[in-house]
C-alpha positions as a Python dict, from the first residue, in 0.01 Angstrom:
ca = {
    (1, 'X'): (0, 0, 0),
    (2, 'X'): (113, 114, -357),
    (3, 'X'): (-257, 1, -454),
    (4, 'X'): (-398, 171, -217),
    (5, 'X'): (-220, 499, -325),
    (6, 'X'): (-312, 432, -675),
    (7, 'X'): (-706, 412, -597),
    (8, 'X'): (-626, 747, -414),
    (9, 'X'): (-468, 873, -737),
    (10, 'X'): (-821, 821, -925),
    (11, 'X'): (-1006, 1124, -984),
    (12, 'X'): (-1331, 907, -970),
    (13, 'X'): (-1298, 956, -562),
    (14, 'X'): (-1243, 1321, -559),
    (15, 'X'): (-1589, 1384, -801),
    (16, 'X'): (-1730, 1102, -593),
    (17, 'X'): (-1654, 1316, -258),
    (18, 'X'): (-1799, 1579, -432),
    (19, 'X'): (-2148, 1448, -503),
    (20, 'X'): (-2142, 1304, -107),
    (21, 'X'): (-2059, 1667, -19),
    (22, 'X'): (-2314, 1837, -208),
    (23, 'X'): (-2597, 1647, -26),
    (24, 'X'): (-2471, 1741, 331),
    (25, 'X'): (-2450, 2104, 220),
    (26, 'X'): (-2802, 2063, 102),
    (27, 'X'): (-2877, 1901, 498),
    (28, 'X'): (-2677, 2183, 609),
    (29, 'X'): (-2871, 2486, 400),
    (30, 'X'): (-3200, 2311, 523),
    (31, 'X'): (-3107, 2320, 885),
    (32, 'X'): (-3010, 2698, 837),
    (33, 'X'): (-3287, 2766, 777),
    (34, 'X'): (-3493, 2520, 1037),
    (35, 'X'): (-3464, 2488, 1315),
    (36, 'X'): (-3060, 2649, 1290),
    (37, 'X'): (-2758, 2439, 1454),
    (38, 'X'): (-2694, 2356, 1762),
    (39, 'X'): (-2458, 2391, 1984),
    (40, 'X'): (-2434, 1978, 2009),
    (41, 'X'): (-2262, 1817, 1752),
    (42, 'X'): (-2503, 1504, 1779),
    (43, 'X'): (-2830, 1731, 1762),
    (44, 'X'): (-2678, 1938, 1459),
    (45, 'X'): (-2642, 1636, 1288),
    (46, 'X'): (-2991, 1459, 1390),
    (47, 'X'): (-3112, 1794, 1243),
    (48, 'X'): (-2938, 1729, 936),
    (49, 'X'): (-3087, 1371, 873),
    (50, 'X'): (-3454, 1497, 932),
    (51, 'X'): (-3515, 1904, 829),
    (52, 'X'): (-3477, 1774, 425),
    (53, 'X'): (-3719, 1508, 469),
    (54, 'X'): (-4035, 1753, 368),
    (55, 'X'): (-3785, 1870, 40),
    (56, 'X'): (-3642, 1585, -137),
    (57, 'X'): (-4053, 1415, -95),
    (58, 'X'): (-4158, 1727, -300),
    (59, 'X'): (-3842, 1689, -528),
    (60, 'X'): (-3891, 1329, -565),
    (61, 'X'): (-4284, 1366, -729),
    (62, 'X'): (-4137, 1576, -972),
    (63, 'X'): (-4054, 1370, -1312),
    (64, 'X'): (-3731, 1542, -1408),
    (65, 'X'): (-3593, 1508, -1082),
    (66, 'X'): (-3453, 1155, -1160),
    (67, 'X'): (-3373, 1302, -1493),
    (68, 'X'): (-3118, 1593, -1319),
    (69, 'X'): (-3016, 1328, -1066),
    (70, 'X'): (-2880, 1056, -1356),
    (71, 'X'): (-2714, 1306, -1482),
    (72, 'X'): (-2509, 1453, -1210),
    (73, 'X'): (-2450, 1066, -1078),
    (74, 'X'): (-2297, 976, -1418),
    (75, 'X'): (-2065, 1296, -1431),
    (76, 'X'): (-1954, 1286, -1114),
    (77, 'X'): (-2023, 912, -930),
    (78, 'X'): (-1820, 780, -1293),
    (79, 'X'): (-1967, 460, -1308),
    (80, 'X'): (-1773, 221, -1552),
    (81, 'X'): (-2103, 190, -1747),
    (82, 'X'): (-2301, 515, -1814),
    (83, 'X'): (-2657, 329, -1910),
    (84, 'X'): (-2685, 160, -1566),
    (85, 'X'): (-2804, 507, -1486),
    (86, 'X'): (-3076, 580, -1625),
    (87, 'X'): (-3156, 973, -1731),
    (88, 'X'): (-3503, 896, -1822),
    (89, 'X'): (-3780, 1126, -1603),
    (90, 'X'): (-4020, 957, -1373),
    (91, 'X'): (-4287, 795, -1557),
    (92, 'X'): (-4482, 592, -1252),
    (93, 'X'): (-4498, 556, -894),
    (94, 'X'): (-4202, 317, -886),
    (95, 'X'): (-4004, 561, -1059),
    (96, 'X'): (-4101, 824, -761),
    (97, 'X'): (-4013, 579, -485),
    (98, 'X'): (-3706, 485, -594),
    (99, 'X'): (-3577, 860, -660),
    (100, 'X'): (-3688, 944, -316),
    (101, 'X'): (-3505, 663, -164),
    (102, 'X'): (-3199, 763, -351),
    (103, 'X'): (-3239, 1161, -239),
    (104, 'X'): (-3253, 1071, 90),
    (105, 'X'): (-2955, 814, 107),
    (106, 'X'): (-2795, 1031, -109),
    (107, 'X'): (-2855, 1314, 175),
    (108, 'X'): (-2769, 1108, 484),
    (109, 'X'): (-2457, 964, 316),
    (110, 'X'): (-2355, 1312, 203),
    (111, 'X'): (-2408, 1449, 587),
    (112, 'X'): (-2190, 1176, 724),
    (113, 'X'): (-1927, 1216, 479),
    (114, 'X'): (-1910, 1589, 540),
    (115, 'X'): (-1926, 1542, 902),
    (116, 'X'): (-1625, 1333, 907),
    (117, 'X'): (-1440, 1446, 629),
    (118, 'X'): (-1449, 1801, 822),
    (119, 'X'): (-1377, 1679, 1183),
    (120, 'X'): (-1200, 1437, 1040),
    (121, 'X'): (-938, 1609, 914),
    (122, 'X'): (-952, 1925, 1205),
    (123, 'X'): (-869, 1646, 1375),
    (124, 'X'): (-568, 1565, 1228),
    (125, 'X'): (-457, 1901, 1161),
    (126, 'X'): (-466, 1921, 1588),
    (127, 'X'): (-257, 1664, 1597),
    (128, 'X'): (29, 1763, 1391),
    (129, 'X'): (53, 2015, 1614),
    (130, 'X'): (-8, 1868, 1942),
    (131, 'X'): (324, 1884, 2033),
    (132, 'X'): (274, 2317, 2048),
    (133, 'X'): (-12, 2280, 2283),
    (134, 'X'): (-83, 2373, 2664),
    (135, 'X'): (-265, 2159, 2790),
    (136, 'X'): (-438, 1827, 2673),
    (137, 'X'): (-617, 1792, 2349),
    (138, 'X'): (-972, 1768, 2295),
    (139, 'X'): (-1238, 1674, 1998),
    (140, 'X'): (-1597, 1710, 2017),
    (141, 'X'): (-1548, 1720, 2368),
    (142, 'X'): (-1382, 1386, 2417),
    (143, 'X'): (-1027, 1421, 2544),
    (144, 'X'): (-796, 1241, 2258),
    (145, 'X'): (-421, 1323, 2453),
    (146, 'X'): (-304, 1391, 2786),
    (147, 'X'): (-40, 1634, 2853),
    (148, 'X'): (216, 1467, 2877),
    (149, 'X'): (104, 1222, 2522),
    (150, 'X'): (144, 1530, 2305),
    (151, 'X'): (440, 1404, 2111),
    (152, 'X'): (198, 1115, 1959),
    (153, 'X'): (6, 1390, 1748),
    (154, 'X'): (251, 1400, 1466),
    (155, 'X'): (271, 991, 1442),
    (156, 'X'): (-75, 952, 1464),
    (157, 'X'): (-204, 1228, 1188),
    (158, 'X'): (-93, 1029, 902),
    (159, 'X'): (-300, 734, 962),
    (160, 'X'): (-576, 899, 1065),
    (161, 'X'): (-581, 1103, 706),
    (162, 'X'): (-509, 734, 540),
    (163, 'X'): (-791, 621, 719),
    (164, 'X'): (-1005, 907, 637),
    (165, 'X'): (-939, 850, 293),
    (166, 'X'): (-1037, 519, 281),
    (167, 'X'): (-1338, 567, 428),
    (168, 'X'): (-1432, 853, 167),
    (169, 'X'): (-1307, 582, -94),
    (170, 'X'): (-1524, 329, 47),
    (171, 'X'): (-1850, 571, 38),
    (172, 'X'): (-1817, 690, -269),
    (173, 'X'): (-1819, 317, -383),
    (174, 'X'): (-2129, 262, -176),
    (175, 'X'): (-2288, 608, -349),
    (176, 'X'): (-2241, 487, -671),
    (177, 'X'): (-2342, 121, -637),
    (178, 'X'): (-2665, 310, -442),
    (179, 'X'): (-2689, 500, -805),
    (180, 'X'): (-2675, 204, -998),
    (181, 'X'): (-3032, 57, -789),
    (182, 'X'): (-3178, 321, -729),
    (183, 'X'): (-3146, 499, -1069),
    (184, 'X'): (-3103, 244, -1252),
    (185, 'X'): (-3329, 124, -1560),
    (186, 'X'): (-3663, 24, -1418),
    (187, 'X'): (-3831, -324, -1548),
    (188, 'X'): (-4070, -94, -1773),
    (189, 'X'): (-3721, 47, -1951),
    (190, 'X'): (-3531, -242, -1993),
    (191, 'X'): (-3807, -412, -2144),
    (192, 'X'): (-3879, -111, -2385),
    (193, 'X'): (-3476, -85, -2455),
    (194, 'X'): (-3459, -469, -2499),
    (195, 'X'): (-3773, -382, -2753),
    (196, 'X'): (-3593, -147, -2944),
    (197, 'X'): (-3297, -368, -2984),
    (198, 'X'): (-3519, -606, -3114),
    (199, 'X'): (-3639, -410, -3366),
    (200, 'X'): (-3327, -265, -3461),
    (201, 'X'): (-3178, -611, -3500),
    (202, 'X'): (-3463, -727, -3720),
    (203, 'X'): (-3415, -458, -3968),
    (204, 'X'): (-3073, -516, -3991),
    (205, 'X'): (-3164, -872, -4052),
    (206, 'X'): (-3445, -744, -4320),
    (207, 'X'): (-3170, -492, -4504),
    (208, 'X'): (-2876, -762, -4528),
    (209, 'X'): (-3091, -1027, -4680),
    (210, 'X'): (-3276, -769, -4912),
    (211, 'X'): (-2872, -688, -4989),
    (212, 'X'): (-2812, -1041, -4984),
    (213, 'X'): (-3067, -1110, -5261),
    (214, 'X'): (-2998, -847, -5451),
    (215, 'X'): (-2582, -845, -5478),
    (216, 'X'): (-2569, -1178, -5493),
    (217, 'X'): (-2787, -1229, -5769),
    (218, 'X'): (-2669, -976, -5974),
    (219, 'X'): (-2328, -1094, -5916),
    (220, 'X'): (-2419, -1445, -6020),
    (221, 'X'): (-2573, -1313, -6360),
    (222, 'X'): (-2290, -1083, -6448),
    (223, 'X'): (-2051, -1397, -6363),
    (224, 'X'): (-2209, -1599, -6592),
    (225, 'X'): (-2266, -1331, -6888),
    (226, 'X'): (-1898, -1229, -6868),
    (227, 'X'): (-1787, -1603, -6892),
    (228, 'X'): (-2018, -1657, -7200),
    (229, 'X'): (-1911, -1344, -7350),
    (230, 'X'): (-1543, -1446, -7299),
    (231, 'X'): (-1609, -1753, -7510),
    (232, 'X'): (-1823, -1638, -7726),
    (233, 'X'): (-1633, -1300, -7806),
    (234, 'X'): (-1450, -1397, -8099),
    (235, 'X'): (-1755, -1636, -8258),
    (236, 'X'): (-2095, -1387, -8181),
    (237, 'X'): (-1994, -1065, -8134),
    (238, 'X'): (-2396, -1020, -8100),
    (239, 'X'): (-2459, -1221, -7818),
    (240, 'X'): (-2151, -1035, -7632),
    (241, 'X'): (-2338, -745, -7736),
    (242, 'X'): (-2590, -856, -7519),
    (243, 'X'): (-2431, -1012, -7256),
    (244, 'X'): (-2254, -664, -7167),
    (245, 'X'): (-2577, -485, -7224),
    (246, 'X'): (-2750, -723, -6961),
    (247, 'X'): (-2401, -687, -6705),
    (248, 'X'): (-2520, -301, -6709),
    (249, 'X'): (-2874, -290, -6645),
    (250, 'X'): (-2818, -607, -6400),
    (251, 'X'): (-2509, -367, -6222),
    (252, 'X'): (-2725, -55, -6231),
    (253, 'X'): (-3042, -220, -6074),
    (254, 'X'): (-2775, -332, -5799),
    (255, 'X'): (-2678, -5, -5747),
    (256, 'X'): (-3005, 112, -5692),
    (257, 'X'): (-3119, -151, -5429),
    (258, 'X'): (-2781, -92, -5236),
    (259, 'X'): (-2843, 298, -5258),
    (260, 'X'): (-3184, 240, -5173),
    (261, 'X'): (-3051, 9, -4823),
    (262, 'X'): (-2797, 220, -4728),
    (263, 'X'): (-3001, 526, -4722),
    (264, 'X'): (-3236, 308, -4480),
    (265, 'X'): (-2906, 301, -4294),
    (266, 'X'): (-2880, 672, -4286),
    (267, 'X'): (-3254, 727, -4237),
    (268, 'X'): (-3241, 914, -4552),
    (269, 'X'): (-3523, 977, -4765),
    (270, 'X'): (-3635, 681, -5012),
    (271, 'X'): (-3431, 685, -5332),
    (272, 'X'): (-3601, 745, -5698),
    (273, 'X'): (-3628, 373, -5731),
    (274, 'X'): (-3832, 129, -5532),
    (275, 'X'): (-3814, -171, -5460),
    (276, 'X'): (-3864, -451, -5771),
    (277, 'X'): (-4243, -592, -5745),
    (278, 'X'): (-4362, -926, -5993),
    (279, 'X'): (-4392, -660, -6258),
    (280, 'X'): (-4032, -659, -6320),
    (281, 'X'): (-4037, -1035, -6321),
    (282, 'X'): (-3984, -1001, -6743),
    (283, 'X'): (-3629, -819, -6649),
    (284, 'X'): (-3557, -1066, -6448),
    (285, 'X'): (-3617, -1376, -6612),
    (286, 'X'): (-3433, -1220, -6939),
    (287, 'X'): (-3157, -1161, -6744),
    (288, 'X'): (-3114, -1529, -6700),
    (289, 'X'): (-3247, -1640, -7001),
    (290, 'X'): (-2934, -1475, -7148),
    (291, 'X'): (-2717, -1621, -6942),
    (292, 'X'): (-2790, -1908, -7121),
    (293, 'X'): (-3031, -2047, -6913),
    (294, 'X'): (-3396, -2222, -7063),
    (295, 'X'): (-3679, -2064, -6847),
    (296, 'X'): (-4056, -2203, -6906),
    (297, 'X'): (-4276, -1967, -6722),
    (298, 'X'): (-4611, -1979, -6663),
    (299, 'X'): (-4699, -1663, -6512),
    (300, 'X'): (-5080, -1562, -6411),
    (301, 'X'): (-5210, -1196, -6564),
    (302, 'X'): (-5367, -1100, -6260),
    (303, 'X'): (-4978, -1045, -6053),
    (304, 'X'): (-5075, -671, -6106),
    (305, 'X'): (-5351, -685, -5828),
    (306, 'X'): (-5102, -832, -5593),
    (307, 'X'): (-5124, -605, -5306),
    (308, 'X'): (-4744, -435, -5300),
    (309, 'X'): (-4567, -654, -5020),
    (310, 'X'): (-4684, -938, -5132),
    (311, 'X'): (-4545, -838, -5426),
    (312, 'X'): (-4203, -734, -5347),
    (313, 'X'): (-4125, -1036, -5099),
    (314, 'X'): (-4276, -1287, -5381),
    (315, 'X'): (-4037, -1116, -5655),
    (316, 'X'): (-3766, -1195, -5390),
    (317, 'X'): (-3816, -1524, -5338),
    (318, 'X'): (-3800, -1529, -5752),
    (319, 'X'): (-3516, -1457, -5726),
    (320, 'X'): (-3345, -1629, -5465),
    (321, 'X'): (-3485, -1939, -5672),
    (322, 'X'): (-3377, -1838, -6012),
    (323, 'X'): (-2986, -1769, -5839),
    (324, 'X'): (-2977, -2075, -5705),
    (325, 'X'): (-3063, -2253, -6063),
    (326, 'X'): (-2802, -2037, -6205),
    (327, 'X'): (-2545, -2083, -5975),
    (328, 'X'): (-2556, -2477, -5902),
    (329, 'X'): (-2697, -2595, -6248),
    (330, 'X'): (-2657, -2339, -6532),
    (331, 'X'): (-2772, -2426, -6847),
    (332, 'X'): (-3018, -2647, -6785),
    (333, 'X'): (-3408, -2585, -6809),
    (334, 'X'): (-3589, -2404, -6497),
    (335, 'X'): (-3979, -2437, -6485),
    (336, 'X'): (-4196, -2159, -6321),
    (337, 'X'): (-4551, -2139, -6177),
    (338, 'X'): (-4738, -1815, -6065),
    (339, 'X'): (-5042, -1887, -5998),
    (340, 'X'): (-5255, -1643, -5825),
    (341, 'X'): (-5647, -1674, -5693),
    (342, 'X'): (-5867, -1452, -5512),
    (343, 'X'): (-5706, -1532, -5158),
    (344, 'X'): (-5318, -1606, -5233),
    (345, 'X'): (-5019, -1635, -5439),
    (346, 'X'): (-4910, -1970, -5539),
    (347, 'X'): (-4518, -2011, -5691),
    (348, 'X'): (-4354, -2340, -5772),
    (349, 'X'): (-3976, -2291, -5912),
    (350, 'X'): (-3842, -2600, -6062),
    (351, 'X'): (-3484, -2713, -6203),
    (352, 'X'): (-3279, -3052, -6260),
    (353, 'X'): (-2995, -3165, -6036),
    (354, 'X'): (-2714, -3216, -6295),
    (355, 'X'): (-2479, -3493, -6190),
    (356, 'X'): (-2116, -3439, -6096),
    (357, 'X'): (-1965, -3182, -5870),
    (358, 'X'): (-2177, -2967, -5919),
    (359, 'X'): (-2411, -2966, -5593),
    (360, 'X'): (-2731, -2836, -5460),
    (361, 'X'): (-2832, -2544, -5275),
    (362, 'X'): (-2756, -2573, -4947),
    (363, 'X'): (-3064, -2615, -4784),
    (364, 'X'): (-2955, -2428, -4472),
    (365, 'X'): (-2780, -2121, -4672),
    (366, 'X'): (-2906, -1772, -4610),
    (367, 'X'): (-3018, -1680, -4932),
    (368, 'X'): (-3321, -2006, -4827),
    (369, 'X'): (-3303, -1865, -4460),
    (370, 'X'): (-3406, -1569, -4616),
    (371, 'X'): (-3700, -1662, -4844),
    (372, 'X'): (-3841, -1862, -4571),
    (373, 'X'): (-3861, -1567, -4345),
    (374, 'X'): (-3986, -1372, -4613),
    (375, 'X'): (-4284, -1620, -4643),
    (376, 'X'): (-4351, -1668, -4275),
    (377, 'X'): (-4358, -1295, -4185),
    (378, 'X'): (-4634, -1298, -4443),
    (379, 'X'): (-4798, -1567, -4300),
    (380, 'X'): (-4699, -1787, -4597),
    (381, 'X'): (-4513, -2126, -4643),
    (382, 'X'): (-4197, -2209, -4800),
    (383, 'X'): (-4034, -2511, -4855),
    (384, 'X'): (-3688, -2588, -5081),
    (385, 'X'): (-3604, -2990, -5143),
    (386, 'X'): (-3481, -3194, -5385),
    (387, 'X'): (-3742, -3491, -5542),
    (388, 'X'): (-3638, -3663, -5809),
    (389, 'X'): (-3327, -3527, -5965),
    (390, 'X'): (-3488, -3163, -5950),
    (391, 'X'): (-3494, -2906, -5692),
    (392, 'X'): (-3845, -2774, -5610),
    (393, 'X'): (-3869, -2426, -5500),
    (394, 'X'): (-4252, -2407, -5346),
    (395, 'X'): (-4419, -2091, -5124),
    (396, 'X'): (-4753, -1966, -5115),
    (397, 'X'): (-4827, -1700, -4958),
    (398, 'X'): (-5194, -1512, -4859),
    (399, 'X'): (-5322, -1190, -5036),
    (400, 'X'): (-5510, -1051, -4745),
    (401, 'X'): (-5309, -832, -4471),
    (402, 'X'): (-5385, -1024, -4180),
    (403, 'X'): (-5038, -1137, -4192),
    (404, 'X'): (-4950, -885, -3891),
    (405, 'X'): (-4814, -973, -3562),
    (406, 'X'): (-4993, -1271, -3483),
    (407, 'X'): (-4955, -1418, -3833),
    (408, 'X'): (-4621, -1404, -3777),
    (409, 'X'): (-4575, -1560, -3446),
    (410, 'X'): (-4789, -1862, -3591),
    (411, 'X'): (-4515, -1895, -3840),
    (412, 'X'): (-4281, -1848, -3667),
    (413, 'X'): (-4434, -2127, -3403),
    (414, 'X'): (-4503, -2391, -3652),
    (415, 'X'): (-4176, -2343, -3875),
    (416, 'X'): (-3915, -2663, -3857),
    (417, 'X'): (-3638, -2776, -4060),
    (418, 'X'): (-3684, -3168, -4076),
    (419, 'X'): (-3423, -3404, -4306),
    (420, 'X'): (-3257, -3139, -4492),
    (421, 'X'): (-3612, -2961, -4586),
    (422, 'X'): (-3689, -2577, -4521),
    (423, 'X'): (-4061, -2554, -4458),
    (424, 'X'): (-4241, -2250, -4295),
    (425, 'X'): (-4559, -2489, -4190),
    (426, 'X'): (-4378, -2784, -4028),
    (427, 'X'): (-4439, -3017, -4331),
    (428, 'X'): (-4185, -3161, -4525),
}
C-alpha cells in the first residue's frame, strides 16, 4: 500500500490524466458538433470513438503535427528520457501513419479515461451518501444498492476511488509507452542521429590528436632545452640563451594550435594562425637540433606544391617522429627523407635504439595511433618498427584528392597491426 500511495503522490499521473483528458474533450467537442449526444451512454460514447476519425486523418498529413504532439507528450506524459520522443515534423509516409495511429489511440484512450474518471467518481460521490437516499441507487441505469444495502455506500467509495486511481495510473503508463512507439525516432532519424554522433566523435578524435601532437611535442622540446640549459647555465651562457629563446617560440606556437582547437570547440572563427604545413619544417627541425639532437635531412624543394592537407597531416607525422627520437633516444643522430614526385609524398624518419633503459616507442601509443590515421584518411601508408638497432618511421602518402570517402574505407579495410608493427596497408 505505502507504494501504491507514493506512485499516487507523483505528479507524472496527474499531467498524464491530463493529456488522456484532453483527447476525450477533443471526442467530446467533435460530437457537439456531429451528430450531438445522446441520450445513451453507450451511443454517446460510440460517437466519441468515430466523429474525430475525418479530423485527426487531416491533422495527421500535416508535418508539424507530430512536431506539436512530441512536444505536449514530453511536457506532460514525463517520460524518464525526453529523446525517445521525437519533436521532429513528418518527413515521409511512415512518419504520417504512425502520428495518425497515435492521434487516434491517443483519442480513444482519452474518451475512456474521461468516461470513467467522470462516472467513475459520480459514482462514488453517490455512494458516500447512499445512506441519505430514498430509495435504491442507480448508475447508468444499472441498479448498484437495494434499499435496504444503503449503509454499504460509505465502505465501498474508498475502494472504488483507489481503484479508479489505479486504473488512471495504469493508462497513463500505457499513453506514454504508446508515445514512446508511436513518436518515437523513426529508422531514418536514428540512423541520421547515430550519423551525427559519428561525426562528432571523429572530430573530437581529429582535435585531441592534433592537441596531442602539438602539446606533447612542445612539451618534450622545452623539457629537454630547460635540462640542457640547467647544465649548461653556468658554462655557455649562449647556448642558454638559446635554449630559452627556443622554450618561447616552441610555448607560443603551442599556444596558438591549442587556441586554434579550442575555438573549433566553440565553433569560433579560425584564429590568426593556421595550422603548421612542411614549410615550417626548418622551425621545427631547429627546435630539436638545439635540443641537442643531430638531424640529417634531406628534404625535396618541391614540398611547396604539396597540396595543403597533404601538407599539414605530413608536417604532423614529422613531428610525431621527431618526438619520439627526442623523447626515447636524445642525443643521438635522426636521419630524414622527403621525397616528393609528381603523384605522392614519400617520408622515411630514421634514429638508433640506444641500449639501456631507455626504450622504444611504444608501437601501440597514440601519438603512432595517430599518424597512422592521419595517413590512412589520406589514403596513405604508415608503418613504425624497429630493424636493426634503429627505429624506422616510413608513410607515403598520395598528392591527388581522391583520398575521400572511399579512400578511406580502403584504409581503413586493409589496415592491421601484425608483431608489434603499425602499418596502414597490411604489410609489415
Amino acid at each position: 500500500m505505502p507504494i501504491f500511495v507514493a506512485a499516487l503522490l507523483r505528479p507524472a499521473v496527474y499531467t498524464r490524466w491530463l493529456h488522456l483528458a484532453m483527447g476525450g474533450v477533443f471526442a467530446g467537442s467533435c460530437v457537439m458538433v456531429v451528430p450531438g449526444f445522446d441520450e445513451s451512454l453507450p451511443r454517446t460514447l460510440l460517437f466519441c470513438l468515430i466523429s474525430p476519425l475525418p479530423l485527426l486523418v487531416l491533422a495527421a498529413i500535416v508535418p508539424g503535427t507530430r512536431h506539436a504532439e512530441g512536444a505536449q507528450a514530453r511536457w506532460l506524459l514525463k517520460p524518464h528520457d525526453g529523446t525517445e520522443i521525437s519533436l521532429a515534423p513528418s518527413r515521409s509516409l511512415y512518419d504520417q501513419r504512425r502520428t495518425g495511429l497515435w492521434l487516434v489511440f491517443r483519442v480513444w484512450l482519452g474518451v475512456a479515461v474521461l468516461a470513467l474518471t467522470a462516472n467513475g467518481f459520480a459514482l462514488a460521490v453517490q455512494f458516500g451518501f447512499a445512506p441519505f437516499r430514498q430509495g435504491p441507487l442507480q448508475a447508468a441505469g444499472i441498479r448498484v444498492l437495494d434499499s435496504d444495502r444503503l449503509f454499504l455506500g460509505p465502505l465501498l467509495a474508498p475502494p472504488l476511488v483507489l481503484a479508479l486511481m489505479g486504473t488512471i495510473v495504469a493508462a497513463g503508463e500505457l499513453q506514454a509507452r504508446a508515445a514512446r512507439a508511436l513518436l518515437g525516432p523513426s529508422p531514418a532519424e536514428r540512423l541520421a542521429e547515430v550519423e551525427h554522433r559519428a561525426e562528432q566523435l571523429l572530430e573530437r578524435n581529429r582535435l585531441a590528436a592534433e592537441l596531442h601532437d602539438s602539446i606533447g611535442h612542445a612539451l618534450t622540446l622545452t623539457i629537454l632545452q630547460a635540462g640542457a640549459a640547467k647544465q649548461l647555465a653556468s658554462t655557455d651562457p649562449a647556448f642558454v640563451h638559446r635554449a630559452l629563446t627556443v622554450i618561447e617560440e616552441t610555448g607560443r606556437r603551442a599556444m596558438d594550435d591549442l587556441e586554434r582547437t579550442v575555438g573549433l570547440l566553440r565553433d569560433a572563427p579560425a584564429g590568426p594562425r593556421a595550422r603548421p604545413t612542411l614549410a615550417g619544417l626548418d622551425t621545427l627541425l631547429d627546435g630539436a637540433r638545439t635540443a641537442g639532437t643531430p638531424i640529417l635531412a634531406d628534404v625535396s624543394p618541391r614540398i611547396d606544391d604539396i597540396p595543403g592537407i597533404v601538407s599539414r597531416e605530413a608536417y604532423r607525422i614529422l613531428q610525431e617522429a621527431v618526438t619520439n627520437a627526442l623523447r626515447h633516444a636524445p642525443g643521438n643522430t635522426m636521419t630524414i627523407d622527403v621525397v616528393v614526385d609528381d603523384s605522392c609524398l614519400e617520408m622515411r624518419v630514421v634514429n638508433p635504439l640506444p641500449a639501456g633503459s631507455i626504450s622504444p616507442p611504444r608501437q601501440d601509443g597514440k601519438g603512432l595511433r595517430g599518424a597512422r590515421e592521419r595517413a590512412v584518411l589520406l589514403g596513405g601508408e604508415f608503418s613504425a618498427k624497429p630493424r636493426d638497432d634503429h627505429w624506422i618511421v616510413e608513410a607515403r602518402l598520395p598528392l591527388g584528392m581522391g583520398s575521400g570517402p572511399q579512400a578511406m574505407r580502403r584504409g581503413l579495410a586493409g589496415s592491421s597491426y601484425e608483431n608489434g608493427v603499425i602499418t596502414a596497408d597490411g604489410r609489415s
